[in-house]
Tab-separated table of C-alpha atoms in Angstrom:
chain	number	residue	atom	x	y	z
A	22	LEU	CA	51.259	24.725	-47.510
A	23	ALA	CA	50.216	24.672	-44.240
A	24	LEU	CA	48.633	21.645	-44.611
A	25	GLU	CA	51.261	20.004	-46.162
A	26	LEU	CA	53.478	20.987	-43.546
A	27	LEU	CA	51.067	20.238	-40.801
A	28	ARG	CA	51.182	16.458	-42.559
A	29	ARG	CA	55.041	16.388	-42.212
A	30	ALA	CA	55.090	17.367	-38.888
A	31	ALA	CA	52.919	14.901	-38.093
A	32	ARG	CA	54.750	11.759	-39.719
A	33	SER	CA	58.392	13.347	-37.528
A	34	ALA	CA	56.028	13.444	-34.723
A	35	GLY	CA	54.636	9.474	-35.527
A	36	GLN	CA	58.076	8.550	-35.203
A	37	LYS	CA	59.391	10.814	-31.734
A	38	GLU	CA	57.376	10.610	-28.940
A	39	LEU	CA	54.916	13.805	-28.276
A	40	ASP	CA	53.272	14.207	-24.920
A	41	GLU	CA	49.292	14.530	-25.491
A	42	GLY	CA	49.132	17.795	-25.342
A	43	GLY	CA	50.882	17.719	-28.591
A	44	ARG	CA	49.203	15.664	-29.814
A	45	PHE	CA	45.976	17.258	-29.617
A	46	GLU	CA	47.745	20.691	-30.845
A	47	LEU	CA	48.648	18.613	-33.941
A	48	GLU	CA	45.723	17.832	-34.694
A	49	GLU	CA	44.115	20.750	-33.758
A	50	HIS	CA	45.967	22.063	-36.572
A	51	LEU	CA	45.984	19.413	-39.254
A	52	ALA	CA	42.285	19.926	-38.003
A	53	ASP	CA	41.159	22.876	-38.895
A	54	ALA	CA	43.960	23.236	-41.994
A	55	CYS	CA	41.715	20.043	-42.956
A	56	THR	CA	38.557	22.299	-42.556
A	57	ARG	CA	39.999	25.744	-44.991
A	58	SER	CA	41.127	23.073	-47.568
A	59	GLY	CA	37.594	22.110	-47.925
A	60	LEU	CA	38.935	18.283	-46.926
A	61	ILE	CA	35.729	17.927	-44.830
A	62	ALA	CA	35.933	13.918	-44.021
A	63	GLU	CA	40.167	13.985	-43.099
A	64	ALA	CA	39.610	17.357	-41.162
A	65	HIS	CA	36.437	14.897	-39.062
A	66	GLN	CA	39.320	11.266	-38.926
A	67	HIS	CA	41.542	14.230	-36.589
A	68	LEU	CA	38.677	15.546	-34.961
A	69	ASP	CA	37.746	12.430	-33.669
A	70	THR	CA	41.370	12.195	-32.281
A	71	ALA	CA	41.463	15.436	-30.988
A	72	GLN	CA	38.731	15.115	-29.461
A	73	GLU	CA	39.768	12.255	-27.780
A	74	LEU	CA	42.672	13.785	-26.715
A	75	ALA	CA	41.093	16.898	-25.362
A	76	GLY	CA	41.694	16.911	-21.586
A	77	THR	CA	39.739	20.762	-20.248
A	78	PRO	CA	36.964	21.960	-21.026
A	79	GLU	CA	38.564	24.638	-22.899
A	80	ALA	CA	40.012	21.870	-25.414
A	81	THR	CA	36.719	19.916	-25.440
A	82	CYS	CA	35.384	23.669	-26.137
A	83	GLN	CA	37.944	24.386	-29.194
A	84	VAL	CA	37.865	20.751	-30.977
A	85	ARG	CA	33.564	21.309	-30.989
A	86	SER	CA	33.873	24.505	-32.031
A	87	LEU	CA	35.897	22.922	-35.320
A	88	ARG	CA	34.056	20.128	-35.843
A	89	ALA	CA	30.679	22.981	-35.621
A	90	ALA	CA	33.396	24.634	-38.655
A	91	ALA	CA	33.334	21.711	-40.761
A	92	LEU	CA	29.668	20.630	-40.876
A	93	GLY	CA	28.578	24.477	-40.643
A	94	ILE	CA	30.557	23.971	-44.605
A	95	GLU	CA	29.001	20.727	-45.208
A	96	ASN	CA	25.594	23.162	-44.702
A	97	ARG	CA	24.361	20.994	-42.331
A	98	HIS	CA	23.104	23.428	-39.759
A	99	ILE	CA	21.304	21.842	-36.768
A	100	GLU	CA	24.178	19.550	-36.103
A	101	THR	CA	26.174	22.589	-36.420
A	102	LEU	CA	24.349	24.182	-33.415
A	103	ASP	CA	24.759	20.821	-31.607
A	104	GLU	CA	28.140	20.843	-31.547
A	105	LEU	CA	28.197	24.711	-30.517
A	106	ARG	CA	25.911	23.627	-27.422
A	107	ALA	CA	28.030	20.373	-26.490
A	108	GLY	CA	30.562	23.083	-26.762
A	109	LEU	CA	29.196	25.394	-24.417
A	110	ARG	CA	27.767	22.807	-22.287
A	111	ALA	CA	31.394	21.813	-21.649
A	112	MET	CA	32.439	25.153	-20.748
A	113	GLY	CA	29.573	25.823	-18.192
A	114	VAL	CA	27.043	28.119	-19.661
A	115	TRP	CA	23.725	27.626	-20.227
A	116	TRP	CA	21.996	27.697	-23.637
A	117	PRO	CA	18.063	27.905	-23.966
A	118	ALA	CA	16.317	24.424	-24.998
A	119	GLY	CA	12.681	26.209	-25.370
A	120	ARG	CA	10.989	29.597	-27.266
A	121	LEU	CA	9.966	30.690	-24.321
A	122	ALA	CA	13.595	30.529	-22.224
A	123	LYS	CA	14.613	32.172	-25.295
A	124	LEU	CA	12.745	35.195	-25.330
A	125	LEU	CA	12.664	35.828	-21.763
A	126	LEU	CA	17.021	35.922	-21.809
A	127	ILE	CA	16.502	37.625	-24.446
A	128	LEU	CA	14.517	40.253	-22.185
A	129	GLY	CA	16.881	39.603	-19.545
A	130	LEU	CA	20.045	40.536	-21.708
A	131	TRP	CA	18.032	43.985	-22.621
A	132	ILE	CA	18.130	44.917	-19.172
A	133	VAL	CA	21.850	44.033	-18.482
A	134	ALA	CA	23.476	45.066	-21.396
A	135	PRO	CA	23.613	48.963	-19.738
A	136	LEU	CA	24.943	47.947	-16.608
A	137	ARG	CA	27.274	45.848	-18.159
A	138	VAL	CA	28.516	48.668	-20.494
A	139	ARG	CA	28.015	51.710	-17.629
A	140	THR	CA	30.185	48.715	-15.092
A	141	GLY	CA	32.655	47.149	-17.251
A	142	VAL	CA	31.285	44.453	-16.039
A	143	GLY	CA	31.706	40.501	-18.652
A	144	PHE	CA	34.633	40.648	-20.746
A	145	GLY	CA	36.347	43.625	-21.188
A	146	ARG	CA	37.854	44.039	-17.922
A	147	ALA	CA	38.898	40.329	-17.710
A	148	ARG	CA	42.314	39.423	-17.532
A	149	GLY	CA	44.628	35.880	-17.109
A	150	ALA	CA	42.329	32.813	-17.803
A	151	ARG	CA	39.098	34.450	-16.786
A	152	ARG	CA	39.139	36.234	-20.441
A	153	ASP	CA	40.886	33.599	-22.185
A	154	ARG	CA	37.518	31.650	-21.138
A	155	LEU	CA	35.162	34.083	-22.486
A	156	GLU	CA	36.621	34.428	-25.632
A	157	VAL	CA	36.369	30.680	-26.006
A	158	ILE	CA	32.729	31.082	-25.172
A	159	ALA	CA	33.115	34.372	-27.827
A	160	GLY	CA	34.190	32.402	-30.514
A	161	LEU	CA	31.603	29.518	-30.261
A	162	PHE	CA	28.820	32.229	-30.317
A	163	SER	CA	30.130	33.515	-33.164
A	164	ARG	CA	30.228	31.067	-35.015
A	165	ALA	CA	26.921	29.962	-34.237
A	166	THR	CA	25.659	33.132	-35.984
A	167	THR	CA	25.635	32.167	-39.348
A	168	PRO	CA	24.134	28.544	-38.849
A	169	SER	CA	21.364	30.197	-36.756
A	170	PHE	CA	20.292	32.497	-39.734
A	171	SER	CA	20.659	30.220	-42.130
A	172	LEU	CA	17.518	27.683	-40.606
A	173	LYS	CA	15.392	31.057	-40.474
A	174	ASP	CA	14.891	31.411	-36.430
A	175	PRO	CA	14.691	34.619	-35.816
A	176	ILE	CA	14.589	34.229	-31.396
A	177	LEU	CA	17.668	31.628	-32.389
A	178	SER	CA	19.657	34.332	-33.983
A	179	ARG	CA	18.835	37.357	-31.304
A	180	THR	CA	19.775	35.018	-28.202
A	181	ILE	CA	22.897	34.597	-29.804
A	182	HIS	CA	23.400	37.942	-30.864
A	183	PHE	CA	22.877	38.962	-27.521
A	184	ARG	CA	25.077	36.514	-25.765
């Protein structure tokens, strides 16, 4: 039902002039509905269009996250993680490449975590645009858990978990 309503909205929008932001949102929602309905090829088409219309790092990140969801349904876990890494890069978030870097990151997060809990520094007290940005980033990390477990990479899984 939602997909059909979005398709009708797209047809109506095609007859009228939508700004880029409106077209982006429509393509984004169509891609999400197609992914949830199992219409992955159509979802990728909408994601390609949305990627061209994405005007902010957050929008680019959202498209990457939706594409990762579509790839995950197809069990293309390496490509899923590649999309998520690209989304994190768009947001300016560092992703460790080597095994040693991942281990050092885990160690550093173990040290920093108690300080963050006690001081409230980080996601908890963020407001406004900063909180929105952190929620987008947290969503990417959350979406990365399934492919990391499926690839049976314990260091990658722990890196994602602790971030």
